[in-house]
Every structure is written in C-alpha cells, then in structure tokens.
Amino acid sequence: MITFYPGPSKVYPAVAGFAQEAVLSGVVSLNHRSSGFMDIVKETLRLLHEKLAVPEEYHIFFVSSATECWEIVAQSLTVANSLHPYSGAFGKKWMEYAHRIKPALMPGEADVLCVVQNETSNGTQVRMETLKQFREQFTGLIAVDAVSSLGGLAFDWRLADVWFASVQKCLGLPPGLGLMIYSPAALERARIIGDRQYYNSLLFIHENMEKFQTPYTPNSLGIYLLMRVLQQVPPIGTVDAVLRQRAASWYRFIEEETRWNLLIDQPEHRSDTVIAVLGEEEAIRAVKAEALRAGITIGNGYGDWKNTTFRIANFPAIDESEITVLKDFLRTYGR
Ligand SMILES: *Cc1c(COP(=O)(O)O)cnc(C)c1O
C-alpha cells in the first residue's frame, strides 16, 4: 500500500530501522534527565538549525503536537487577543482555540497575528512575499502554523516570531511530537506576560530546554527518530526545490491529463505540499475506493470540502516511483 494521505502520512522507510535501533540501544528507556538523553536532544536541536536553516538566535523546543502550540501562543504570547486571517478549516480551528483562551472583545487590539502558512484542508498557502507584507504592516508578534510545510519548504524564518509543526507531515515521521521555533522577540514577550501557570507555559519549557530537557517525560522515541531522519535528509533548499518542481508537475498533470479540476483556481494561492482536487461527490467517492483497490491511499477531503475533493500529499518522504504509480492510475481512471 502506498499513501498520499496529508497527515499522518508516509514515513521514511528508514524509520523502521531507526525505531529498532532506539529500542535495542536502550534510548527509549533512558532517563530523560540523563546526559545520554540530553545529548540526543542537543544534537536534534543542532540538526534542526542546520538542516532547516533556522537562524541561530531562534530557539526551538519540543511539544506533543501543533494543536498544543495553538494554546501556547494564546496562553504565553498573547496579551489582549490574536488576529486570524484564515482561509480554511485549520485556521478556523486555531482561531476558535485561541479565542476561548483570549476572547476577541476588541479586534483592533490584537497583538498577535496568527497565520496558517499551508492550509492543509484546502491546499492553499501563504507565500513568503505575503508574510513579508504582514511583517511590514503588523507591529505585534507573528505566529505561523507550518504543520504541513515545515521540513518541506524553505522559509524566511525572520518574517515571523513563532513557527510550529507536528512531525507526521513534511518531516515523514510517526505522530506524537511537535516542535516550536521562536524568536528572541517572542521570548521577550513571554517574559513580559510572565505566564507560568501551565506545564506547557513557554517560559517553563524554555528554561527546561536550556538544559536540553522538557518539563514532562518527552516522546523520546519521536525525538530519536527525528534526529536520525534529520541526519539523512538534504538541506532544506534542496528539498524545497524538489517539492516545488513536483508540485508544478502535479498541477499541470491534473489540469491537462485527468478528468479532474483543481480546487484552487489562482496558481499563486496553490499549496506546494498539498494538492486539492475537486470533483462530483459520487466521482470522488468512487476514485478513492478504486485507488484503494489498486493499493493507493489518496487523502480524503477535509471540513467544507470533505465530500467534493480528494487531497494528494506532496511530502518529501514520498518518492518519484510512487508518484508515477498514482499518475498512471489517475491518467487511466475512468477512461
Ligand atoms: C495537521 C495540522 C494541524 C494539527 O496537527 P496535530 O499534530 O494534530 O496537532 C494543525 N494545523 C495544520 C495546518 C495541520 O495540517
């Protein structure tokens, strides 16, 4: 079975060996405050900076999911409330989580701008040029949900103060681990707010991370797998170039060689990592079932587009031969 599900998604095949390694070597039984484990955390952070080209002054910590980061932004980084210019289901959910914690009584007062860089639900993306405009126009902090693009696309990190992702999408790993990357300005804001009420308050995690530790017992297997995967992946610039070329090829292919339409009309809004394909409800149901019989999982639609789209992940762990299999299937399907 090959999978194009946009999360949880295909993991790198090498993860099987790395997981075995983690068990046999005893890594998963290490005390998380032991020097052996702290070395793994330290090396993983170093690799994230190196492979993803994260600026030196940006901090990184581990959490359990991206959803947790939505709450951390609201609890630890938002003074009054946050602004959420969203275009799909994840952006909307983030806003709902945030406003439960910091209700938007006076929208003009927003001090955090919350942007979903890649809206997984409908295959749209916010490009760096747009983020640059936000940066120029908005004086508060900018937080970016990059769950389905971090590890796949190259970012201009300094255009935002907070970036976060879960590892089960572009990083090609099993779910259960998230990471948050944040600027000195974000840390400064956290210090001003001084939130220390929760186990996942930013300052508390930050202080633990300075010792390469976490407040709670972390997902040690997940961190180890992340380290091993990062050791093998090319630098982000290389990954980015491959994915963009594959995305362009997917869009051309869907439009020119299949019976399907693209959900997003304007090319500049189309995601490079999640391709959303539009069709009649019955046809969408049929193609997914037929693909499954052919050994291919394609992604269901999500939210408002649940029944009228299917989604194709364009993540780094998927290889060229698998893409060929799906293209061959879609080319001949229904003819
Ligand atoms: C998958 C996804 C999330 C949620 O990630 P979790 O790991 O379930 O917390 C949030 N935002 C976007 C854009 C996503 O694609």
Tab-separated table of C-alpha atoms and ligand atoms in Angstrom:
chain	number	residue	atom	x	y	z
A	1	MET	CA	0.000	0.000	0.000
A	2	ILE	CA	1.333	3.436	-0.863
A	3	THR	CA	-0.113	6.526	0.735
A	4	PHE	CA	-0.613	10.141	-0.287
A	5	TYR	CA	-2.556	10.996	2.852
A	6	PRO	CA	-1.593	14.502	4.020
A	7	GLY	CA	-1.116	13.519	7.645
A	8	PRO	CA	-0.477	11.182	9.215
A	9	SER	CA	1.463	10.480	6.088
A	10	LYS	CA	4.079	8.202	4.654
A	11	VAL	CA	7.058	7.850	6.964
A	12	TYR	CA	10.565	7.455	5.606
A	13	PRO	CA	11.136	3.706	5.157
A	14	ALA	CA	14.370	4.049	7.148
A	15	VAL	CA	12.248	4.858	10.227
A	16	ALA	CA	11.633	1.112	10.717
A	17	GLY	CA	15.338	0.518	11.245
A	18	PHE	CA	15.758	3.637	13.383
A	19	ALA	CA	12.914	2.531	15.667
A	20	GLN	CA	14.507	-0.860	16.128
A	21	GLU	CA	17.804	0.845	16.845
A	22	ALA	CA	16.157	3.047	19.501
A	23	VAL	CA	14.773	0.014	21.321
A	24	LEU	CA	17.844	-2.200	21.030
A	25	SER	CA	20.248	0.543	22.101
A	26	GLY	CA	18.106	1.389	25.118
A	27	VAL	CA	17.475	5.006	24.074
A	28	VAL	CA	13.756	4.710	24.798
A	29	SER	CA	14.475	3.545	28.343
A	30	LEU	CA	16.927	6.346	29.156
A	31	ASN	CA	16.015	8.722	31.964
A	32	HIS	CA	15.070	11.954	30.235
A	33	ARG	CA	17.290	13.941	32.599
A	34	SER	CA	20.329	11.731	31.950
A	35	SER	CA	23.293	13.040	29.984
A	36	GLY	CA	22.791	10.334	27.349
A	37	PHE	CA	19.324	11.597	26.577
A	38	MET	CA	20.255	15.259	26.832
A	39	ASP	CA	22.919	14.644	24.175
A	40	ILE	CA	20.217	13.350	21.822
A	41	VAL	CA	18.073	16.436	22.426
A	42	LYS	CA	21.065	18.714	21.901
A	43	GLU	CA	22.033	17.009	18.653
A	44	THR	CA	18.431	17.100	17.377
A	45	LEU	CA	18.243	20.853	18.020
A	46	ARG	CA	21.567	21.366	16.270
A	47	LEU	CA	20.376	19.377	13.272
A	48	LEU	CA	17.111	21.318	13.088
A	49	HIS	CA	19.076	24.567	12.935
A	50	GLU	CA	21.464	23.149	10.362
A	51	LYS	CA	19.153	21.206	8.039
A	52	LEU	CA	16.224	23.637	8.139
A	53	ALA	CA	18.477	26.724	8.140
A	54	VAL	CA	16.855	28.120	11.281
A	55	PRO	CA	18.638	31.330	12.355
A	56	GLU	CA	20.996	30.893	15.264
A	57	GLU	CA	19.118	33.290	17.532
A	58	TYR	CA	15.819	31.391	17.188
A	59	HIS	CA	15.033	28.909	19.958
A	60	ILE	CA	13.425	25.511	19.484
A	61	PHE	CA	11.517	23.258	21.848
A	62	PHE	CA	9.533	20.050	21.695
A	63	VAL	CA	5.853	19.663	22.473
A	64	SER	CA	3.365	16.905	21.775
A	65	SER	CA	1.515	18.426	18.816
A	66	ALA	CA	0.815	21.514	16.752
A	67	THR	CA	-2.546	21.866	18.454
A	68	GLU	CA	-0.649	22.319	21.699
A	69	CYS	CA	1.251	25.205	20.059
A	70	TRP	CA	-2.058	26.945	19.286
A	71	GLU	CA	-2.656	27.007	23.038
A	72	ILE	CA	0.889	28.029	23.913
A	73	VAL	CA	0.629	31.042	21.595
A	74	ALA	CA	-2.644	32.071	23.255
A	75	GLN	CA	-1.530	31.417	26.849
A	76	SER	CA	2.066	32.563	26.827
A	77	LEU	CA	2.398	35.061	23.980
A	78	THR	CA	-0.924	36.870	23.633
A	79	VAL	CA	-1.588	39.949	25.767
A	80	ALA	CA	-5.064	41.037	24.629
A	81	ASN	CA	-6.070	38.835	21.738
A	82	SER	CA	-4.988	37.466	18.384
A	83	LEU	CA	-5.965	38.120	14.804
A	84	HIS	CA	-6.614	35.170	12.467
A	85	PRO	CA	-6.858	35.862	8.744
A	86	TYR	CA	-7.722	32.296	7.754
A	87	SER	CA	-8.795	30.521	4.594
A	88	GLY	CA	-9.659	27.034	5.749
A	89	ALA	CA	-10.524	24.570	8.484
A	90	PHE	CA	-7.228	24.571	10.399
A	91	GLY	CA	-7.037	28.354	10.514
A	92	LYS	CA	-10.601	28.484	11.791
A	93	LYS	CA	-9.938	25.863	14.471
A	94	TRP	CA	-6.850	27.742	15.617
A	95	MET	CA	-8.917	30.909	15.965
A	96	GLU	CA	-11.559	29.071	17.988
A	97	TYR	CA	-8.951	27.586	20.362
A	98	ALA	CA	-7.224	30.954	20.752
A	99	HIS	CA	-10.384	32.943	21.361
A	100	ARG	CA	-11.573	30.537	24.037
A	101	ILE	CA	-8.410	31.429	25.944
A	102	LYS	CA	-8.142	35.122	24.949
A	103	PRO	CA	-11.600	36.257	23.778
A	104	ALA	CA	-11.536	38.754	20.916
A	105	LEU	CA	-13.503	41.520	22.594
A	106	MET	CA	-11.786	44.343	20.726
A	107	PRO	CA	-10.334	43.035	17.471
A	108	GLY	CA	-8.426	46.292	16.936
A	109	GLU	CA	-6.336	45.441	19.977
A	110	ALA	CA	-4.813	42.269	18.571
A	111	ASP	CA	-1.158	41.848	19.443
A	112	VAL	CA	-0.506	38.515	17.728
A	113	LEU	CA	-1.176	37.772	14.076
A	114	CYS	CA	-1.832	34.057	13.522
A	115	VAL	CA	-1.192	32.741	10.030
A	116	VAL	CA	-1.518	29.220	8.666
A	117	GLN	CA	1.273	29.068	6.102
A	118	ASN	CA	-0.069	25.942	4.476
A	119	GLU	CA	-3.801	25.297	4.863
A	120	THR	CA	-3.903	21.509	4.678
A	121	SER	CA	-7.700	21.380	4.459
A	122	ASN	CA	-7.975	23.049	1.047
A	123	GLY	CA	-4.453	23.122	-0.379
A	124	THR	CA	-3.758	26.839	-0.187
A	125	GLN	CA	-0.608	28.545	1.001
A	126	VAL	CA	0.596	31.918	2.190
A	127	ARG	CA	3.777	32.778	0.345
A	128	MET	CA	6.799	34.476	1.844
A	129	GLU	CA	6.020	37.709	-0.076
A	130	THR	CA	2.645	37.903	1.687
A	131	LEU	CA	4.239	37.182	5.039
A	132	LYS	CA	6.701	39.974	4.301
A	133	GLN	CA	3.791	42.393	3.824
A	134	PHE	CA	2.252	41.249	7.114
A	135	ARG	CA	5.610	41.845	8.765
A	136	GLU	CA	5.747	45.381	7.409
A	137	GLN	CA	2.169	46.221	8.373
A	138	PHE	CA	1.722	44.473	11.720
A	139	THR	CA	3.674	45.637	14.741
A	140	GLY	CA	2.886	42.721	17.072
A	141	LEU	CA	4.166	39.167	17.033
A	142	ILE	CA	3.525	36.916	14.062
A	143	ALA	CA	2.888	33.216	14.704
A	144	VAL	CA	2.852	30.725	11.844
A	145	ASP	CA	1.303	27.279	11.726
A	146	ALA	CA	3.580	25.484	9.277
A	147	VAL	CA	2.425	21.970	10.117
A	148	SER	CA	2.153	20.656	6.577
A	149	SER	CA	5.121	22.519	5.098
A	150	LEU	CA	7.878	22.677	7.728
A	151	GLY	CA	10.566	20.261	6.617
A	152	GLY	CA	9.414	20.563	3.021
A	153	LEU	CA	9.666	24.232	2.099
A	154	ALA	CA	12.355	26.806	2.785
A	155	PHE	CA	11.101	29.691	4.935
A	156	ASP	CA	12.337	33.164	5.581
A	157	TRP	CA	12.220	32.500	9.317
A	158	ARG	CA	12.702	36.105	10.401
A	159	LEU	CA	9.381	37.088	8.824
A	160	ALA	CA	7.661	35.570	11.863
A	161	ASP	CA	8.342	35.167	15.587
A	162	VAL	CA	6.857	31.737	16.064
A	163	TRP	CA	6.756	28.751	13.720
A	164	PHE	CA	5.460	25.350	14.669
A	165	ALA	CA	4.739	21.929	13.216
A	166	SER	CA	3.982	18.338	14.025
A	167	VAL	CA	6.346	15.721	12.661
A	168	GLN	CA	3.782	13.486	10.913
A	169	LYS	CA	3.520	15.593	7.774
A	170	CYS	CA	6.505	17.001	5.869
A	171	LEU	CA	9.019	15.511	8.282
A	172	GLY	CA	7.986	11.949	7.387
A	173	LEU	CA	7.712	10.617	10.947
A	174	PRO	CA	5.040	8.933	13.084
A	175	PRO	CA	2.721	11.331	15.000
A	176	GLY	CA	3.056	12.375	18.630
A	177	LEU	CA	5.726	15.068	18.522
A	178	GLY	CA	5.563	18.751	17.713
A	179	LEU	CA	8.164	21.463	17.580
A	180	MET	CA	8.033	25.175	18.124
A	181	ILE	CA	10.629	27.620	16.830
A	182	TYR	CA	10.594	31.134	18.285
A	183	SER	CA	12.451	34.414	18.079
A	184	PRO	CA	14.120	36.470	20.801
A	185	ALA	CA	11.174	38.908	20.491
A	186	ALA	CA	8.749	36.082	21.268
A	187	LEU	CA	10.791	35.104	24.313
A	188	GLU	CA	10.849	38.735	25.418
A	189	ARG	CA	7.067	38.937	25.066
A	190	ALA	CA	6.699	35.728	27.100
A	191	ARG	CA	8.832	37.279	29.844
A	192	ILE	CA	6.642	40.396	29.912
A	193	ILE	CA	3.469	38.320	30.148
A	194	GLY	CA	5.089	36.011	32.678
A	195	ASP	CA	2.710	33.094	32.201
A	196	ARG	CA	3.892	30.196	34.367
A	197	GLN	CA	0.574	28.601	35.141
A	198	TYR	CA	0.787	25.537	32.980
A	199	TYR	CA	3.076	22.584	32.402
A	200	ASN	CA	3.424	23.894	28.852
A	201	SER	CA	3.935	27.581	29.614
A	202	LEU	CA	6.529	28.873	27.175
A	203	LEU	CA	8.935	30.171	29.828
A	204	PHE	CA	8.850	26.893	31.728
A	205	ILE	CA	9.566	24.839	28.603
A	206	HIS	CA	12.230	27.350	27.520
A	207	GLU	CA	14.055	27.084	30.834
A	208	ASN	CA	13.947	23.290	30.733
A	209	MET	CA	15.173	23.303	27.138
A	210	GLU	CA	18.215	25.377	28.096
A	211	LYS	CA	19.254	22.207	29.946
A	212	PHE	CA	18.160	20.056	26.965
A	213	GLN	CA	15.217	18.816	28.998
A	214	THR	CA	11.439	19.076	28.912
A	215	PRO	CA	9.033	19.728	31.822
A	216	TYR	CA	7.387	16.347	31.348
A	217	THR	CA	8.673	13.000	30.121
A	218	PRO	CA	9.057	13.591	26.399
A	219	ASN	CA	8.384	11.399	23.410
A	220	SER	CA	11.899	10.002	23.450
A	221	LEU	CA	11.307	7.653	20.527
A	222	GLY	CA	9.928	10.531	18.459
A	223	ILE	CA	12.897	12.757	19.257
A	224	TYR	CA	15.351	9.987	18.443
A	225	LEU	CA	13.620	9.262	15.125
A	226	LEU	CA	13.632	12.961	14.292
A	227	MET	CA	17.368	13.117	14.951
A	228	ARG	CA	18.065	10.078	12.771
A	229	VAL	CA	15.865	11.351	9.927
A	230	LEU	CA	17.442	14.810	10.045
A	231	GLN	CA	20.885	13.232	9.769
A	232	GLN	CA	19.837	11.785	6.415
A	233	VAL	CA	17.768	14.493	4.745
A	234	PRO	CA	19.337	17.005	2.367
A	235	PRO	CA	19.469	20.697	3.314
A	236	ILE	CA	16.074	22.423	3.112
A	237	GLY	CA	16.967	24.397	-0.023
A	238	THR	CA	17.396	21.153	-1.927
A	239	VAL	CA	14.186	19.628	-0.559
A	240	ASP	CA	12.283	22.826	-1.375
A	241	ALA	CA	13.451	22.828	-4.991
A	242	VAL	CA	12.383	19.200	-5.491
A	243	LEU	CA	8.946	19.739	-3.926
A	244	ARG	CA	8.204	22.877	-5.925
A	245	GLN	CA	9.106	21.154	-9.140
A	246	ARG	CA	6.928	18.153	-8.187
A	247	ALA	CA	4.048	20.458	-7.229
A	248	ALA	CA	4.215	22.275	-10.571
A	249	SER	CA	4.194	18.911	-12.276
A	250	TRP	CA	1.171	17.720	-10.230
A	251	TYR	CA	-0.845	20.847	-11.072
A	252	ARG	CA	-0.032	20.609	-14.757
A	253	PHE	CA	-0.854	16.908	-14.722
A	254	ILE	CA	-4.252	17.284	-13.004
A	255	GLU	CA	-5.317	20.046	-15.366
A	256	GLU	CA	-4.051	18.569	-18.596
A	257	GLU	CA	-4.107	14.811	-18.236
A	258	THR	CA	-7.052	13.954	-15.997
A	259	ARG	CA	-10.811	14.486	-15.838
A	260	TRP	CA	-10.460	16.375	-12.560
A	261	ASN	CA	-10.351	20.052	-11.658
A	262	LEU	CA	-8.226	21.847	-9.123
A	263	LEU	CA	-9.977	23.230	-6.041
A	264	ILE	CA	-7.869	26.396	-6.064
A	265	ASP	CA	-8.091	28.472	-9.235
A	266	GLN	CA	-5.394	31.024	-8.644
A	267	PRO	CA	-1.944	29.478	-9.091
A	268	GLU	CA	-0.305	31.863	-6.606
A	269	HIS	CA	-2.531	30.547	-3.797
A	270	ARG	CA	-1.942	26.872	-4.524
A	271	SER	CA	-0.002	24.883	-1.981
A	272	ASP	CA	3.271	23.224	-2.932
A	273	THR	CA	2.789	20.409	-0.443
A	274	VAL	CA	-0.926	19.534	-0.503
A	275	ILE	CA	-2.774	19.301	-3.821
A	276	ALA	CA	-6.578	19.581	-3.523
A	277	VAL	CA	-8.559	18.054	-6.389
A	278	LEU	CA	-12.207	18.894	-6.975
A	279	GLY	CA	-14.967	16.673	-8.347
A	280	GLU	CA	-18.556	15.484	-8.028
A	281	GLU	CA	-19.280	13.780	-4.740
A	282	GLU	CA	-20.012	10.420	-6.323
A	283	ALA	CA	-16.924	10.539	-8.522
A	284	ILE	CA	-14.717	11.452	-5.576
A	285	ARG	CA	-16.061	8.541	-3.556
A	286	ALA	CA	-15.529	6.179	-6.477
A	287	VAL	CA	-11.982	7.231	-7.290
A	288	LYS	CA	-10.867	6.881	-3.683
A	289	ALA	CA	-12.335	3.381	-3.465
A	290	GLU	CA	-10.849	2.339	-6.794
A	291	ALA	CA	-7.441	3.725	-5.801
A	292	LEU	CA	-7.601	1.727	-2.593
A	293	ARG	CA	-8.211	-1.437	-4.612
A	294	ALA	CA	-5.122	-0.536	-6.628
A	295	GLY	CA	-3.105	-0.252	-3.405
A	296	ILE	CA	-3.058	3.550	-3.239
A	297	THR	CA	-4.429	5.676	-0.401
A	298	ILE	CA	-5.332	9.162	-1.501
A	299	GLY	CA	-6.317	11.776	1.049
A	300	ASN	CA	-9.951	12.429	1.904
A	301	GLY	CA	-11.317	15.922	1.646
A	302	TYR	CA	-11.464	17.912	4.883
A	303	GLY	CA	-14.012	20.184	6.515
A	304	ASP	CA	-16.199	22.019	3.995
A	305	TRP	CA	-14.528	20.110	1.172
A	306	LYS	CA	-14.859	16.675	2.756
A	307	ASN	CA	-17.003	15.091	0.050
A	308	THR	CA	-16.096	17.113	-3.016
A	309	THR	CA	-12.323	16.891	-3.003
A	310	PHE	CA	-9.511	14.462	-2.543
A	311	ARG	CA	-6.034	15.520	-1.496
A	312	ILE	CA	-2.598	14.429	-2.608
A	313	ALA	CA	0.299	14.960	-0.225
A	314	ASN	CA	3.460	16.210	-1.879
A	315	PHE	CA	5.745	15.483	1.038
A	316	PRO	CA	9.481	14.723	0.891
A	317	ALA	CA	9.203	11.096	2.076
A	318	ILE	CA	7.138	10.176	-0.982
A	319	ASP	CA	9.315	9.001	-3.822
A	320	GLU	CA	9.217	9.507	-7.541
A	321	SER	CA	8.209	5.901	-8.282
A	322	GLU	CA	5.120	6.242	-6.064
A	323	ILE	CA	4.158	9.468	-7.791
A	324	THR	CA	4.410	7.663	-11.120
A	325	VAL	CA	2.083	4.925	-9.844
A	326	LEU	CA	-0.565	7.459	-8.794
A	327	LYS	CA	-0.240	9.447	-12.009
A	328	ASP	CA	-0.635	6.283	-14.083
A	329	PHE	CA	-3.705	5.382	-12.073
A	330	LEU	CA	-5.302	8.820	-12.430
A	331	ARG	CA	-4.447	9.035	-16.122
A	332	THR	CA	-6.272	5.829	-16.963
A	333	TYR	CA	-9.026	6.010	-14.322
A	334	GLY	CA	-12.493	6.420	-15.738
A	335	ARG	CA	-11.378	6.245	-19.349
B	1	LIG	C1	-2.399	18.569	10.873
B	1	LIG	C2	-2.493	20.008	11.138
B	1	LIG	C3	-2.649	20.514	12.437
B	1	LIG	C4	-2.825	19.636	13.648
B	1	LIG	O1	-1.669	18.904	13.955
B	1	LIG	P1	-1.700	17.970	15.262
B	1	LIG	O2	-0.432	17.213	15.203
B	1	LIG	O3	-2.901	17.093	15.136
B	1	LIG	O4	-1.800	18.869	16.440
B	1	LIG	C5	-2.672	21.886	12.605
B	1	LIG	N1	-2.562	22.724	11.556
B	1	LIG	C6	-2.409	22.272	10.296
B	1	LIG	C7	-2.279	23.253	9.182
B	1	LIG	C8	-2.365	20.903	10.048
B	1	LIG	O5	-2.215	20.457	8.803
